[in-house]
């Protein structure tokens, strides 16, 4: 397994990484760090959570330290553009953390706070400036910031920049940078506008990508059914009985919930088995074997129990409960539509789960189509 020192990172960085408890580089770091160290432009498809900040921050810090230089007053050597103040702060913190044994100057600027302190921080020049585009433009207009000595530019979460209407400001900012520089663009998705922007700003870029968890979602047909919690059992039954569901994986948030769903389905004549942490190894194996063999068409699982399941031909995933962690949704629905097959994911969403749905839609950057069931809302409790 490749380590951070195998990547050629300096002792100061290795010491900081050890302090953070990072033992091994993540896939995006393994891919990107060598290119950035070489000075190449990089186009990266990676979303937050993949370790992408360190993927650019570590090699950038290394290059700064290898070639120390006094930035001009009001200037910076590295400019990182971020769509939001939260992300900007996180990125600046990462640079500070990884670079803490290097004595480099890092500063951050974003809107919503007074400008003078930010301008003062820039007055002596800094090594790394992390900024949101709007506030950076303000400081440029005030002549508090100059970008004519930027050696490296990073555009992070480019697709999010697009959503927020930052493309024009970004083009203006880039126009003031030296043409000879190293440029990196990271984005979770690559819509045409971003591809065009990338083509215009990157020179012979190295392409790096980690399968963003959200893209698996694009291959799966999705639907959400809005239903009150007490009516979920009927909605589930209707989906299993009336719709052309084949091999179906049903997810619940809790083990207890999984058992309850299996019991209720059994009472309605649908054979189902549950797998979760409270089941013995033997019970789990039997449930999985029955599911694989088709003896039992419905498997009910919790997120953790489902992690180890690898069953082909799952036609439907039904979220009896929506997960409170949006990434879990993507992992759940990725259980269907495997190996290029079609799959469908249907979520039952109670009023108190709407916030979870919004989180999921934000992560996958898509709206889940609403589906209405015929009988469920009016059917009487069995
Ligand atoms: P990011 O995708 O940059 O937002 O990083 C996601 C999280 O992973 C952050 O909390 C980092 O501190 C952490 N992280 C980044 N690289 C590593 C690594 N190699 N090992 C463990 N954690 C990491």
Tab-separated table of C-alpha atoms and ligand atoms in Angstrom:
chain	number	residue	atom	x	y	z
A	1	UNK	CA	0.000	0.000	0.000
A	2	UNK	CA	1.337	3.404	-0.943
A	3	UNK	CA	2.094	5.686	1.988
A	4	UNK	CA	2.359	9.462	2.127
A	5	UNK	CA	6.146	9.199	2.248
A	6	UNK	CA	6.108	7.006	-0.890
A	7	UNK	CA	4.459	9.964	-2.594
A	8	UNK	CA	7.561	11.968	-1.796
A	9	UNK	CA	6.052	14.344	0.721
A	10	UNK	CA	8.391	16.261	3.003
A	11	UNK	CA	9.055	15.395	6.627
A	12	UNK	CA	7.177	18.479	7.906
A	13	UNK	CA	4.051	17.352	6.066
A	14	UNK	CA	4.427	13.736	7.158
A	15	UNK	CA	4.708	14.863	10.755
A	16	UNK	CA	1.537	16.943	10.473
A	17	UNK	CA	-0.325	14.060	8.824
A	18	UNK	CA	0.781	11.713	11.553
A	19	UNK	CA	-0.535	14.215	14.072
A	20	UNK	CA	-3.894	14.118	12.287
A	21	UNK	CA	-3.899	10.338	12.438
A	22	UNK	CA	-3.931	9.857	8.662
A	23	UNK	CA	-2.209	6.579	7.912
A	24	UNK	CA	-2.726	6.281	4.151
A	25	UNK	CA	-3.620	8.556	1.261
A	26	UNK	CA	-7.182	8.348	-0.051
A	27	UNK	CA	-7.707	7.412	-3.734
A	28	UNK	CA	-8.013	11.015	-4.901
A	29	UNK	CA	-4.837	11.888	-2.998
A	30	UNK	CA	-2.960	8.967	-4.553
A	31	UNK	CA	-4.005	10.124	-7.984
A	32	UNK	CA	-3.625	13.879	-7.667
A	33	UNK	CA	-0.566	14.432	-5.480
A	34	UNK	CA	2.058	13.222	-8.007
A	35	UNK	CA	0.621	15.432	-10.770
A	36	UNK	CA	0.443	18.507	-8.566
A	37	UNK	CA	4.027	17.921	-7.390
A	38	UNK	CA	5.118	17.797	-11.031
A	39	UNK	CA	3.485	21.166	-11.582
A	40	UNK	CA	0.791	19.831	-13.907
A	41	UNK	CA	-2.657	21.341	-14.240
A	42	UNK	CA	-5.295	19.046	-12.801
A	43	UNK	CA	-8.966	18.520	-13.480
A	44	UNK	CA	-10.490	16.505	-10.655
A	45	UNK	CA	-13.872	14.926	-10.244
A	46	UNK	CA	-14.269	14.490	-6.543
A	47	UNK	CA	-16.693	15.597	-3.959
A	48	UNK	CA	-16.291	16.629	-0.368
A	49	UNK	CA	-15.555	13.677	1.862
A	50	UNK	CA	-13.076	12.050	-0.496
A	51	UNK	CA	-10.064	13.840	0.965
A	52	UNK	CA	-9.805	16.187	-1.999
A	53	UNK	CA	-8.686	19.181	0.074
A	54	UNK	CA	-5.523	17.380	1.158
A	55	UNK	CA	-5.131	16.107	-2.412
A	56	UNK	CA	-4.319	19.649	-3.509
A	57	UNK	CA	-3.207	21.255	-0.218
A	58	UNK	CA	-0.382	18.808	0.540
A	59	UNK	CA	1.478	19.057	-2.781
A	60	UNK	CA	0.854	22.811	-2.940
A	61	UNK	CA	2.418	23.250	0.504
A	62	UNK	CA	5.338	21.105	-0.585
A	63	UNK	CA	5.947	23.264	-3.658
A	64	UNK	CA	5.714	26.448	-1.616
A	65	UNK	CA	8.248	25.148	0.887
A	66	UNK	CA	10.635	23.945	-1.807
A	67	UNK	CA	10.729	27.343	-3.360
A	68	UNK	CA	10.227	29.965	-0.671
A	69	UNK	CA	9.615	33.433	-1.966
A	70	UNK	CA	8.304	36.668	-0.511
A	71	UNK	CA	4.873	37.436	-1.963
A	72	UNK	CA	4.269	41.113	-2.812
A	73	UNK	CA	2.306	43.372	-0.460
A	74	UNK	CA	-1.377	42.542	-0.913
A	75	UNK	CA	-0.480	39.516	-2.991
A	76	UNK	CA	-0.424	35.755	-2.622
A	77	UNK	CA	1.390	32.823	-4.201
A	78	UNK	CA	-1.535	30.436	-4.084
A	79	UNK	CA	-5.173	31.416	-4.583
A	80	UNK	CA	-7.945	28.981	-3.721
A	81	UNK	CA	-11.474	29.957	-4.720
A	82	UNK	CA	-14.322	28.382	-2.809
A	83	UNK	CA	-18.074	28.877	-3.289
A	84	UNK	CA	-19.001	29.241	0.380
A	85	UNK	CA	-17.540	30.731	3.509
A	86	UNK	CA	-17.804	27.403	5.353
A	87	UNK	CA	-15.798	25.594	2.725
A	88	UNK	CA	-13.313	28.474	2.516
A	89	UNK	CA	-12.705	28.280	6.275
A	90	UNK	CA	-12.306	24.523	6.128
A	91	UNK	CA	-9.825	24.738	3.293
A	92	UNK	CA	-7.813	27.427	5.088
A	93	UNK	CA	-7.836	25.303	8.247
A	94	UNK	CA	-6.575	22.332	6.259
A	95	UNK	CA	-3.688	24.364	4.839
A	96	UNK	CA	-2.843	25.574	8.348
A	97	UNK	CA	-3.052	22.093	9.838
A	98	UNK	CA	-0.995	20.326	7.196
A	99	UNK	CA	1.448	23.203	6.970
A	100	UNK	CA	1.865	23.823	10.676
A	101	UNK	CA	5.563	22.902	10.696
A	102	UNK	CA	6.334	25.011	7.645
A	103	UNK	CA	5.839	28.568	8.801
A	104	UNK	CA	3.786	29.642	5.785
A	105	UNK	CA	1.160	32.373	5.903
A	106	UNK	CA	-2.422	31.349	5.163
A	107	UNK	CA	-5.391	33.669	5.213
A	108	UNK	CA	-9.081	33.437	4.355
A	109	UNK	CA	-11.590	36.022	3.150
A	110	UNK	CA	-15.332	35.779	2.676
A	111	UNK	CA	-18.359	38.025	2.812
A	112	UNK	CA	-20.552	38.849	5.769
A	113	UNK	CA	-17.715	40.095	7.972
A	114	UNK	CA	-15.944	43.479	7.941
A	115	UNK	CA	-13.320	43.947	5.261
A	116	UNK	CA	-10.562	45.914	7.059
A	117	UNK	CA	-9.153	42.997	9.017
A	118	UNK	CA	-9.051	40.861	5.880
A	119	UNK	CA	-7.301	43.640	4.000
A	120	UNK	CA	-4.796	44.050	6.827
A	121	UNK	CA	-4.032	40.318	6.813
A	122	UNK	CA	-3.122	40.698	3.146
A	123	UNK	CA	-1.006	43.798	3.550
A	124	UNK	CA	2.304	42.007	4.007
A	125	UNK	CA	1.489	39.375	1.381
A	126	UNK	CA	0.597	35.748	2.134
A	127	UNK	CA	1.529	32.355	0.785
A	128	UNK	CA	-2.010	31.020	0.539
A	129	UNK	CA	-5.209	33.012	0.152
A	130	UNK	CA	-8.517	31.143	0.318
A	131	UNK	CA	-11.436	33.315	-0.779
A	132	UNK	CA	-15.008	33.360	-1.950
A	133	UNK	CA	-15.264	35.102	-5.343
A	134	UNK	CA	-17.562	37.965	-4.326
A	135	UNK	CA	-15.495	39.184	-1.417
A	136	UNK	CA	-12.280	38.756	-3.338
A	137	UNK	CA	-13.685	41.000	-6.098
A	138	UNK	CA	-14.543	43.610	-3.445
A	139	UNK	CA	-10.984	43.620	-2.158
A	140	UNK	CA	-9.635	43.786	-5.690
A	141	UNK	CA	-11.829	46.822	-6.365
A	142	UNK	CA	-10.450	48.394	-3.156
A	143	UNK	CA	-6.953	47.604	-4.397
A	144	UNK	CA	-6.339	45.718	-1.160
A	145	UNK	CA	-5.507	42.557	-3.102
A	146	UNK	CA	-3.383	42.010	-6.203
A	147	UNK	CA	-3.210	38.733	-8.033
A	148	UNK	CA	-0.436	39.345	-10.514
A	149	UNK	CA	1.996	37.077	-8.661
A	150	UNK	CA	-0.265	34.047	-8.267
A	151	UNK	CA	1.660	30.883	-9.081
A	152	UNK	CA	-1.123	28.400	-8.370
A	153	UNK	CA	-4.884	28.687	-8.669
A	154	UNK	CA	-7.374	26.166	-7.286
A	155	UNK	CA	-11.039	26.346	-8.123
A	156	UNK	CA	-12.890	24.136	-5.693
A	157	UNK	CA	-16.462	22.841	-6.028
A	158	UNK	CA	-16.729	24.415	-9.452
A	159	UNK	CA	-20.225	23.061	-10.056
A	160	UNK	CA	-21.394	24.657	-6.836
A	161	UNK	CA	-19.852	27.941	-8.022
A	162	UNK	CA	-21.985	27.649	-11.118
A	163	UNK	CA	-25.148	27.075	-9.051
A	164	UNK	CA	-24.366	30.203	-7.057
A	165	UNK	CA	-23.828	32.357	-10.144
A	166	UNK	CA	-20.081	32.814	-9.629
A	167	UNK	CA	-18.927	31.962	-13.125
A	168	UNK	CA	-18.697	35.556	-14.345
A	169	UNK	CA	-16.797	36.786	-11.255
A	170	UNK	CA	-14.472	33.799	-11.582
A	171	UNK	CA	-13.723	34.624	-15.196
A	172	UNK	CA	-12.964	38.209	-14.169
A	173	UNK	CA	-10.659	37.075	-11.381
A	174	UNK	CA	-8.834	34.636	-13.638
A	175	UNK	CA	-8.307	37.376	-16.206
A	176	UNK	CA	-6.090	39.220	-13.701
A	177	UNK	CA	-3.837	36.223	-12.999
A	178	UNK	CA	-0.539	35.581	-14.739
A	179	UNK	CA	-1.021	33.316	-17.763
A	180	UNK	CA	1.913	31.197	-16.616
A	181	UNK	CA	0.638	29.413	-13.549
A	182	UNK	CA	-0.501	26.036	-12.300
A	183	UNK	CA	-4.260	25.586	-12.227
A	184	UNK	CA	-6.508	22.987	-10.649
A	185	UNK	CA	-10.222	22.620	-10.928
A	186	UNK	CA	-12.244	20.302	-8.707
A	187	UNK	CA	-15.890	19.567	-9.140
A	188	UNK	CA	-18.270	16.826	-8.012
A	189	UNK	CA	-19.973	16.840	-11.399
A	190	UNK	CA	-18.976	18.133	-14.805
A	191	UNK	CA	-21.919	19.985	-16.373
A	192	UNK	CA	-21.182	21.514	-19.827
A	193	UNK	CA	-20.634	25.022	-18.428
A	194	UNK	CA	-17.937	23.712	-16.102
A	195	UNK	CA	-16.322	21.627	-18.821
A	196	UNK	CA	-16.104	24.798	-20.932
A	197	UNK	CA	-14.651	26.792	-18.057
A	198	UNK	CA	-12.124	24.015	-17.398
A	199	UNK	CA	-11.099	23.822	-21.045
A	200	UNK	CA	-10.450	27.562	-21.034
A	201	UNK	CA	-8.424	27.717	-17.857
A	202	UNK	CA	-6.459	24.445	-17.771
A	203	UNK	CA	-3.437	23.617	-19.929
A	204	UNK	CA	-2.980	19.948	-20.806
A	205	UNK	CA	-4.577	18.908	-17.519
A	206	UNK	CA	-4.111	15.568	-15.834
A	207	UNK	CA	-7.528	14.067	-15.170
A	208	UNK	CA	-8.163	12.533	-11.797
A	209	UNK	CA	-11.456	11.160	-10.526
A	210	UNK	CA	-12.915	9.112	-7.771
A	211	UNK	CA	-16.299	7.644	-8.545
A	212	UNK	CA	-18.299	10.195	-6.703
A	213	UNK	CA	-20.789	8.433	-4.548
A	214	UNK	CA	-23.517	10.614	-6.043
A	215	UNK	CA	-23.084	9.496	-9.636
A	216	UNK	CA	-24.134	5.934	-8.972
A	217	UNK	CA	-27.488	7.495	-8.186
A	218	UNK	CA	-27.830	8.703	-11.751
A	219	UNK	CA	-28.244	5.205	-13.148
A	220	UNK	CA	-31.067	4.271	-10.832
A	221	UNK	CA	-34.621	5.360	-11.461
A	222	UNK	CA	-35.811	7.016	-8.291
A	223	UNK	CA	-39.124	7.983	-6.775
A	224	UNK	CA	-40.379	9.286	-3.476
A	225	UNK	CA	-43.801	8.577	-2.004
A	226	UNK	CA	-45.005	11.082	0.567
A	227	UNK	CA	-46.884	9.157	3.191
A	228	UNK	CA	-47.676	9.539	6.877
A	229	UNK	CA	-45.619	7.225	9.056
A	230	UNK	CA	-48.561	4.987	10.112
A	231	UNK	CA	-49.449	4.423	6.452
A	232	UNK	CA	-46.012	3.261	5.425
A	233	UNK	CA	-46.776	-0.383	5.967
A	234	UNK	CA	-49.675	-0.194	3.504
A	235	UNK	CA	-47.615	1.738	1.024
A	236	UNK	CA	-44.895	-0.901	1.228
A	237	UNK	CA	-47.405	-3.688	0.760
A	238	UNK	CA	-48.922	-1.946	-2.214
A	239	UNK	CA	-45.495	-1.563	-3.810
A	240	UNK	CA	-44.673	-5.193	-3.206
A	241	UNK	CA	-48.008	-6.583	-4.288
A	242	UNK	CA	-49.325	-4.270	-6.978
A	243	UNK	CA	-46.138	-3.164	-8.633
A	244	UNK	CA	-43.815	-5.259	-10.664
A	245	UNK	CA	-41.221	-5.453	-7.964
A	246	UNK	CA	-38.825	-8.349	-8.273
A	247	UNK	CA	-35.998	-9.003	-5.889
A	248	UNK	CA	-36.396	-6.198	-3.414
A	249	UNK	CA	-34.187	-4.842	-0.685
A	250	UNK	CA	-36.084	-2.859	1.958
A	251	UNK	CA	-34.123	-0.542	4.228
A	252	UNK	CA	-35.047	0.568	7.708
A	253	UNK	CA	-33.132	2.846	10.047
A	254	UNK	CA	-33.236	0.496	13.032
A	255	UNK	CA	-32.958	-3.217	13.724
A	256	UNK	CA	-36.247	-3.123	15.547
A	257	UNK	CA	-37.847	-1.447	12.542
A	258	UNK	CA	-36.516	-4.193	10.268
A	259	UNK	CA	-38.047	-6.921	12.442
A	260	UNK	CA	-41.351	-5.070	12.566
A	261	UNK	CA	-41.501	-4.752	8.782
A	262	UNK	CA	-40.764	-8.475	8.322
A	263	UNK	CA	-43.507	-9.345	10.807
A	264	UNK	CA	-46.056	-7.042	9.159
A	265	UNK	CA	-45.248	-8.346	5.691
A	266	UNK	CA	-45.578	-11.909	6.940
A	267	UNK	CA	-49.024	-11.116	8.348
A	268	UNK	CA	-50.002	-9.880	4.896
A	269	UNK	CA	-48.695	-12.985	3.195
A	270	UNK	CA	-45.409	-11.609	1.833
A	271	UNK	CA	-42.436	-13.707	2.822
A	272	UNK	CA	-39.524	-11.543	3.917
A	273	UNK	CA	-36.386	-11.965	5.982
A	274	UNK	CA	-34.401	-9.455	7.981
A	275	UNK	CA	-30.684	-9.128	8.342
A	276	UNK	CA	-29.180	-6.878	10.949
A	277	UNK	CA	-26.681	-6.854	13.752
A	278	UNK	CA	-28.872	-8.743	16.219
A	279	UNK	CA	-29.175	-11.763	13.966
A	280	UNK	CA	-26.734	-14.617	14.326
A	281	UNK	CA	-24.281	-15.342	11.565
A	282	UNK	CA	-26.286	-18.466	10.671
A	283	UNK	CA	-29.555	-16.524	10.441
A	284	UNK	CA	-27.971	-13.916	8.237
A	285	UNK	CA	-26.446	-16.461	5.924
A	286	UNK	CA	-29.730	-18.319	5.603
A	287	UNK	CA	-31.644	-15.116	4.863
A	288	UNK	CA	-29.120	-14.130	2.215
A	289	UNK	CA	-29.099	-17.594	0.653
A	290	UNK	CA	-32.920	-17.589	0.439
A	291	UNK	CA	-32.866	-14.138	-1.074
A	292	UNK	CA	-30.233	-15.115	-3.629
A	293	UNK	CA	-32.041	-18.305	-4.534
A	294	UNK	CA	-35.320	-16.443	-4.915
A	295	UNK	CA	-37.020	-18.420	-2.135
A	296	UNK	CA	-37.633	-15.121	-0.407
A	297	UNK	CA	-38.164	-12.106	-2.616
A	298	UNK	CA	-37.871	-9.424	0.036
A	299	UNK	CA	-34.899	-8.777	2.280
A	300	UNK	CA	-35.177	-6.147	4.981
A	301	UNK	CA	-31.903	-4.643	6.166
A	302	UNK	CA	-30.336	-1.872	8.145
A	303	UNK	CA	-27.561	0.224	6.607
A	304	UNK	CA	-24.777	-1.419	8.542
A	305	UNK	CA	-25.986	-4.967	7.896
A	306	UNK	CA	-26.356	-4.204	4.184
A	307	UNK	CA	-22.749	-3.158	3.836
A	308	UNK	CA	-21.514	-6.675	3.301
A	309	UNK	CA	-24.342	-7.815	1.064
A	310	UNK	CA	-23.528	-8.401	-2.553
A	311	UNK	CA	-26.544	-9.775	-4.365
A	312	UNK	CA	-27.019	-9.493	-8.098
A	313	UNK	CA	-30.325	-8.827	-9.700
A	314	UNK	CA	-31.866	-6.605	-7.045
A	315	UNK	CA	-34.568	-4.864	-9.079
A	316	UNK	CA	-35.881	-2.592	-6.352
A	317	UNK	CA	-34.629	-0.829	-3.303
A	318	UNK	CA	-37.337	0.504	-1.046
A	319	UNK	CA	-36.426	2.918	1.690
A	320	UNK	CA	-39.012	2.238	4.342
A	321	UNK	CA	-37.247	4.959	6.327
A	322	UNK	CA	-35.076	7.633	4.802
A	323	UNK	CA	-31.525	7.565	6.129
A	324	UNK	CA	-30.457	10.585	8.137
A	325	UNK	CA	-27.024	10.483	6.478
A	326	UNK	CA	-27.460	11.374	2.793
A	327	UNK	CA	-24.494	9.246	1.689
A	328	UNK	CA	-26.321	6.179	3.030
A	329	UNK	CA	-29.088	6.839	0.539
A	330	UNK	CA	-26.647	6.647	-2.329
A	331	UNK	CA	-25.103	3.473	-0.940
A	332	UNK	CA	-28.550	1.957	-0.492
A	333	UNK	CA	-29.787	2.685	-3.973
A	334	UNK	CA	-26.466	1.579	-5.431
A	335	UNK	CA	-27.525	-1.937	-4.436
A	336	UNK	CA	-29.763	-2.028	-7.460
A	337	UNK	CA	-28.968	-1.357	-11.115
A	338	UNK	CA	-25.684	-3.186	-10.728
A	339	UNK	CA	-23.634	-4.213	-13.720
A	340	UNK	CA	-25.617	-2.037	-16.084
A	341	UNK	CA	-28.985	-3.580	-15.186
A	342	UNK	CA	-32.038	-1.442	-14.597
A	343	UNK	CA	-33.109	-0.737	-11.090
A	344	UNK	CA	-35.538	1.368	-9.207
A	345	UNK	CA	-35.342	2.976	-5.793
A	346	UNK	CA	-38.506	4.103	-4.047
A	347	UNK	CA	-38.441	6.036	-0.793
A	348	UNK	CA	-41.297	6.342	1.646
A	349	UNK	CA	-41.011	9.779	3.159
A	350	UNK	CA	-42.992	10.818	6.233
A	351	UNK	CA	-43.459	14.531	6.998
A	352	UNK	CA	-40.689	14.454	9.605
A	353	UNK	CA	-38.271	12.989	7.054
A	354	UNK	CA	-38.543	15.840	4.553
A	355	UNK	CA	-35.311	17.370	5.811
A	356	UNK	CA	-33.500	14.064	5.118
A	357	UNK	CA	-34.911	14.117	1.596
A	358	UNK	CA	-33.633	17.657	1.076
A	359	UNK	CA	-30.168	16.579	2.234
A	360	UNK	CA	-30.238	13.682	-0.221
A	361	UNK	CA	-31.329	15.909	-3.087
A	362	UNK	CA	-28.556	18.323	-2.258
A	363	UNK	CA	-25.928	15.589	-2.238
A	364	UNK	CA	-27.095	13.952	-5.456
A	365	UNK	CA	-27.833	17.326	-7.016
A	366	UNK	CA	-31.101	16.070	-8.367
A	367	UNK	CA	-34.718	16.127	-7.408
A	368	UNK	CA	-36.330	12.793	-6.626
A	369	UNK	CA	-39.566	12.505	-8.679
A	370	UNK	CA	-42.729	12.171	-6.629
A	371	UNK	CA	-44.803	9.046	-7.087
A	372	UNK	CA	-48.362	8.571	-5.863
A	373	UNK	CA	-49.755	5.232	-4.907
A	374	UNK	CA	-53.310	4.306	-5.744
A	375	UNK	CA	-54.612	2.510	-2.712
A	376	UNK	CA	-52.313	3.306	0.133
A	377	UNK	CA	-53.618	6.649	1.357
A	378	UNK	CA	-57.210	5.478	1.675
A	379	UNK	CA	-56.847	1.832	2.575
A	380	UNK	CA	-57.904	0.941	6.091
A	381	UNK	CA	-55.456	-0.464	8.550
A	382	UNK	CA	-55.446	-4.255	8.399
B	1	LIG	P1	-12.413	16.536	2.186
B	1	LIG	O1	-12.946	15.638	1.094
B	1	LIG	O2	-11.210	17.257	1.773
B	1	LIG	O3	-13.506	17.415	2.715
B	1	LIG	O4	-11.949	15.589	3.381
B	1	LIG	C1	-12.841	14.796	4.097
B	1	LIG	C2	-12.323	14.424	5.461
B	1	LIG	O5	-11.337	13.396	5.383
B	1	LIG	C3	-11.677	15.550	6.224
B	1	LIG	O6	-12.222	15.544	7.516
B	1	LIG	C4	-10.216	15.205	6.269
B	1	LIG	O7	-9.649	15.647	7.477
B	1	LIG	C5	-10.214	13.709	6.187
B	1	LIG	N1	-9.059	13.144	5.482
B	1	LIG	C6	-8.460	13.633	4.385
B	1	LIG	N2	-7.457	12.830	3.980
B	1	LIG	C7	-7.426	11.790	4.826
B	1	LIG	C8	-6.597	10.602	4.933
B	1	LIG	N3	-5.635	10.339	4.055
B	1	LIG	N4	-6.859	9.749	5.933
B	1	LIG	C9	-7.847	10.010	6.800
B	1	LIG	N5	-8.661	11.095	6.766
B	1	LIG	C10	-8.448	11.980	5.792
